[in-house]
């Protein structure tokens, strides 16, 4: 018995040490990541002519052909008529409307409208000249036009905005693919103040389709 007791103690000591040693023969199953759903930003992709844009789901695209008289009248009013300094934006407008529609989530009386235009002739002009042309159109209200440069979607974009009484607009201009592009939001001062971040998120999402060279 005197020999067995130390032997039993030795066996117990070895078993205890073995339990405390790291295991080299097995591998722990890695923890599986918990699946997460893609957050809903409330935006969706809209396809236009020569471009694409992400807009809130409340936006409604209108048929350009049937809305053409309204679009032309709106743009003419914006640039000061056919004799205005920016009347060239109306030239060949039929084939240069990228997207047209409105936000169905805003008040029906004054819904926020979006017109995206492109113009080849104006792509050669400095944007500062376009700003000066708008100031001439606005006359005494020219001082109310805010002009600055913003970087959206990797582009350097000129932003022009105006707000007075019940009328407001913000225009984003940039040159790409040999065209001057203008995204023009027509809205109310309250809507512009509330939705400016959304406007800029949408403008930053614009993708211009590759222009095929003329054979």
Short mmCIF file of C-alpha atoms in Angstrom, two decimals:
data_model
loop_
_atom_site.label_atom_id
_atom_site.label_comp_id
_atom_site.label_asym_id
_atom_site.label_seq_id
_atom_site.Cartn_x
_atom_site.Cartn_y
_atom_site.Cartn_z
CA UNK A 1 0.00 0.00 0.00
CA UNK A 2 2.86 2.35 0.65
CA UNK A 3 3.89 1.99 -3.01
CA UNK A 4 0.40 2.34 -4.46
CA UNK A 5 -0.45 5.66 -2.83
CA UNK A 6 2.45 7.63 -4.40
CA UNK A 7 1.64 5.94 -7.73
CA UNK A 8 -1.99 7.02 -7.56
CA UNK A 9 -0.93 10.57 -6.70
CA UNK A 10 1.45 10.61 -9.68
CA UNK A 11 -1.33 9.48 -12.06
CA UNK A 12 -3.68 12.17 -10.76
CA UNK A 13 -0.98 14.82 -11.17
CA UNK A 14 -0.36 13.80 -14.80
CA UNK A 15 -4.09 13.84 -15.61
CA UNK A 16 -4.47 17.31 -14.07
CA UNK A 17 -1.54 18.69 -16.08
CA UNK A 18 -2.87 17.16 -19.29
CA UNK A 19 -6.19 18.88 -18.85
CA UNK A 20 -4.50 22.26 -18.47
CA UNK A 21 -2.31 21.94 -21.57
CA UNK A 22 -3.47 23.51 -24.91
CA UNK A 23 -4.90 21.08 -27.45
CA UNK A 24 -2.86 20.70 -30.64
CA UNK A 25 -4.89 17.91 -32.16
CA UNK A 26 -8.18 19.78 -32.64
CA UNK A 27 -9.17 23.19 -33.95
CA UNK A 28 -11.93 25.34 -32.58
CA UNK A 29 -14.75 25.99 -35.04
CA UNK A 30 -14.54 29.70 -36.00
CA UNK A 31 -17.47 31.82 -34.92
CA UNK A 32 -19.87 32.46 -37.79
CA UNK A 33 -20.58 36.16 -38.45
CA UNK A 34 -24.11 37.26 -37.76
CA UNK A 35 -25.78 38.14 -41.08
CA UNK A 36 -26.86 41.77 -41.34
CA UNK A 37 -29.37 43.16 -43.79
CA UNK A 38 -28.43 45.95 -46.20
CA UNK A 39 -29.74 49.21 -44.75
CA UNK A 40 -32.57 50.81 -46.69
CA UNK A 41 -31.47 54.35 -47.57
CA UNK A 42 -34.83 55.20 -49.09
CA UNK A 43 -33.12 55.79 -52.44
CA UNK A 44 -33.41 53.94 -55.72
CA UNK A 45 -31.74 54.07 -59.12
CA UNK A 46 -33.47 56.03 -61.89
CA UNK A 47 -32.38 55.72 -65.51
CA UNK A 48 -32.36 58.76 -67.76
CA UNK A 49 -30.97 59.70 -71.16
CA UNK A 50 -27.21 59.23 -71.08
CA UNK A 51 -27.14 59.10 -67.29
CA UNK A 52 -28.32 57.44 -64.10
CA UNK A 53 -29.11 58.93 -60.70
CA UNK A 54 -30.09 57.76 -57.22
CA UNK A 55 -33.18 59.57 -55.94
CA UNK A 56 -35.59 59.10 -53.04
CA UNK A 57 -38.23 56.48 -53.82
CA UNK A 58 -40.89 59.18 -53.67
CA UNK A 59 -39.63 60.70 -56.95
CA UNK A 60 -41.75 60.12 -60.04
CA UNK A 61 -40.22 60.12 -63.50
CA UNK A 62 -42.30 61.86 -66.17
CA UNK A 63 -42.37 61.13 -69.88
CA UNK A 64 -40.04 63.67 -71.49
CA UNK A 65 -41.82 63.74 -74.85
CA UNK A 66 -45.23 64.57 -73.43
CA UNK A 67 -43.78 67.01 -70.88
CA UNK A 68 -41.50 68.73 -73.41
CA UNK A 69 -43.56 71.96 -73.76
CA UNK A 70 -43.55 72.37 -69.97
CA UNK A 71 -39.82 71.64 -69.74
CA UNK A 72 -38.97 74.16 -72.47
CA UNK A 73 -41.15 76.84 -70.86
CA UNK A 74 -39.55 76.17 -67.46
CA UNK A 75 -36.01 76.36 -68.79
CA UNK A 76 -36.78 79.50 -70.82
CA UNK A 77 -38.15 81.16 -67.73
CA UNK A 78 -35.07 80.09 -65.76
CA UNK A 79 -32.60 81.53 -68.34
CA UNK A 80 -34.52 84.73 -68.99
CA UNK A 81 -36.32 83.86 -72.23
CA UNK A 82 -35.08 83.39 -75.77
CA UNK A 83 -33.10 86.63 -75.70
CA UNK A 84 -31.49 86.01 -72.33
CA UNK A 85 -27.73 85.52 -71.93
CA UNK A 86 -28.21 81.80 -71.33
CA UNK A 87 -30.80 81.17 -74.03
CA UNK A 88 -28.38 78.69 -75.62
CA UNK A 89 -29.35 76.20 -72.92
CA UNK A 90 -32.68 75.87 -74.70
CA UNK A 91 -31.09 75.07 -78.07
CA UNK A 92 -31.57 71.42 -79.11
CA UNK A 93 -33.11 70.79 -75.72
CA UNK A 94 -35.27 67.97 -77.08
CA UNK A 95 -32.35 65.54 -77.26
CA UNK A 96 -30.49 66.87 -74.25
CA UNK A 97 -32.82 66.27 -71.34
CA UNK A 98 -31.22 63.69 -69.09
CA UNK A 99 -34.09 63.27 -66.59
CA UNK A 100 -37.32 65.02 -65.65
CA UNK A 101 -39.70 64.38 -62.79
CA UNK A 102 -40.86 65.47 -59.36
CA UNK A 103 -40.92 64.43 -55.74
CA UNK A 104 -44.30 62.92 -54.99
CA UNK A 105 -43.52 63.22 -51.29
CA UNK A 106 -43.64 67.03 -51.30
CA UNK A 107 -46.74 69.22 -51.32
CA UNK A 108 -48.79 68.75 -54.49
CA UNK A 109 -49.17 72.51 -54.98
CA UNK A 110 -45.41 73.13 -55.06
CA UNK A 111 -43.74 69.75 -55.61
CA UNK A 112 -39.96 69.73 -55.87
CA UNK A 113 -39.07 69.25 -59.53
CA UNK A 114 -35.80 68.06 -61.01
CA UNK A 115 -34.59 68.74 -64.54
CA UNK A 116 -31.23 67.37 -65.67
CA UNK A 117 -29.89 68.95 -68.86
CA UNK A 118 -26.75 68.58 -70.91
CA UNK A 119 -25.39 71.10 -73.41
CA UNK A 120 -22.39 70.66 -75.68
CA UNK A 121 -21.86 74.33 -76.63
CA UNK A 122 -21.78 75.51 -73.02
CA UNK A 123 -19.13 72.93 -72.07
CA UNK A 124 -16.52 75.30 -73.54
CA UNK A 125 -17.57 78.21 -71.31
CA UNK A 126 -16.24 78.80 -67.81
CA UNK A 127 -18.97 78.18 -65.26
CA UNK A 128 -18.31 81.69 -63.93
CA UNK A 129 -19.80 83.09 -67.16
CA UNK A 130 -22.94 81.05 -66.62
CA UNK A 131 -23.16 82.47 -63.12
CA UNK A 132 -22.89 85.98 -64.52
CA UNK A 133 -25.63 85.20 -67.02
CA UNK A 134 -27.98 84.09 -64.24
CA UNK A 135 -27.19 87.24 -62.29
CA UNK A 136 -28.22 89.32 -65.32
CA UNK A 137 -31.49 87.40 -65.55
CA UNK A 138 -32.24 87.98 -61.87
CA UNK A 139 -31.38 91.68 -62.00
CA UNK A 140 -31.83 93.21 -58.57
CA UNK A 141 -32.10 89.76 -56.98
CA UNK A 142 -28.65 88.74 -58.21
CA UNK A 143 -27.17 89.34 -54.75
CA UNK A 144 -29.40 86.56 -53.44
CA UNK A 145 -27.64 83.92 -55.56
CA UNK A 146 -25.17 81.89 -53.53
CA UNK A 147 -22.34 80.42 -55.59
CA UNK A 148 -19.78 77.97 -54.29
CA UNK A 149 -17.78 74.90 -55.24
CA UNK A 150 -18.54 71.51 -53.74
CA UNK A 151 -17.05 68.06 -54.25
CA UNK A 152 -19.76 65.45 -54.81
CA UNK A 153 -19.18 61.92 -56.05
CA UNK A 154 -15.54 62.73 -56.77
CA UNK A 155 -16.44 65.67 -59.05
CA UNK A 156 -15.77 69.35 -58.59
CA UNK A 157 -19.24 70.87 -58.95
CA UNK A 158 -20.41 74.47 -59.00
CA UNK A 159 -23.51 74.96 -56.91
CA UNK A 160 -25.79 77.95 -57.44
CA UNK A 161 -28.77 78.49 -55.16
CA UNK A 162 -31.49 81.11 -54.85
CA UNK A 163 -34.33 81.58 -52.40
CA UNK A 164 -36.92 84.33 -52.12
CA UNK A 165 -40.52 84.43 -50.94
CA UNK A 166 -42.15 81.18 -52.15
CA UNK A 167 -39.59 80.43 -54.88
CA UNK A 168 -36.27 78.63 -54.60
CA UNK A 169 -33.91 76.69 -56.83
CA UNK A 170 -30.51 75.09 -56.68
CA UNK A 171 -28.46 74.24 -59.76
CA UNK A 172 -25.45 71.90 -59.87
CA UNK A 173 -23.12 72.30 -62.87
CA UNK A 174 -20.19 70.21 -64.02
CA UNK A 175 -18.43 69.28 -67.25
CA UNK A 176 -18.10 65.66 -68.31
CA UNK A 177 -17.98 63.71 -71.59
CA UNK A 178 -17.77 66.96 -73.60
CA UNK A 179 -21.02 68.29 -72.15
CA UNK A 180 -22.01 70.80 -69.53
CA UNK A 181 -24.40 69.00 -67.18
CA UNK A 182 -26.89 70.87 -65.01
CA UNK A 183 -29.11 69.31 -62.37
CA UNK A 184 -31.75 71.93 -61.55
CA UNK A 185 -34.03 71.54 -58.55
CA UNK A 186 -37.06 73.86 -58.53
CA UNK A 187 -38.71 73.98 -55.13
CA UNK A 188 -39.73 76.18 -52.19
CA UNK A 189 -37.42 77.77 -49.61
CA UNK A 190 -38.66 75.41 -46.90
CA UNK A 191 -38.16 72.31 -49.04
CA UNK A 192 -34.72 73.44 -50.17
CA UNK A 193 -33.59 73.99 -46.59
CA UNK A 194 -34.93 70.59 -45.53
CA UNK A 195 -33.78 68.57 -48.54
CA UNK A 196 -30.39 70.09 -49.46
CA UNK A 197 -28.47 67.09 -48.10
CA UNK A 198 -30.63 64.76 -50.18
CA UNK A 199 -30.12 66.90 -53.29
CA UNK A 200 -26.37 66.65 -52.88
CA UNK A 201 -26.44 62.92 -52.19
CA UNK A 202 -28.38 62.43 -55.43
CA UNK A 203 -26.15 64.71 -57.51
CA UNK A 204 -23.09 62.92 -56.15
CA UNK A 205 -24.57 59.61 -57.33
CA UNK A 206 -24.95 60.67 -60.99
CA UNK A 207 -23.28 58.30 -63.43
CA UNK A 208 -22.74 59.48 -66.99
CA UNK A 209 -22.99 56.82 -69.68
CA UNK A 210 -20.00 56.47 -71.98
CA UNK A 211 -20.48 58.58 -75.09
CA UNK A 212 -19.92 56.54 -78.23
CA UNK A 213 -17.63 58.31 -80.75
CA UNK A 214 -19.18 59.35 -84.03
CA UNK A 215 -17.94 56.98 -86.79
#
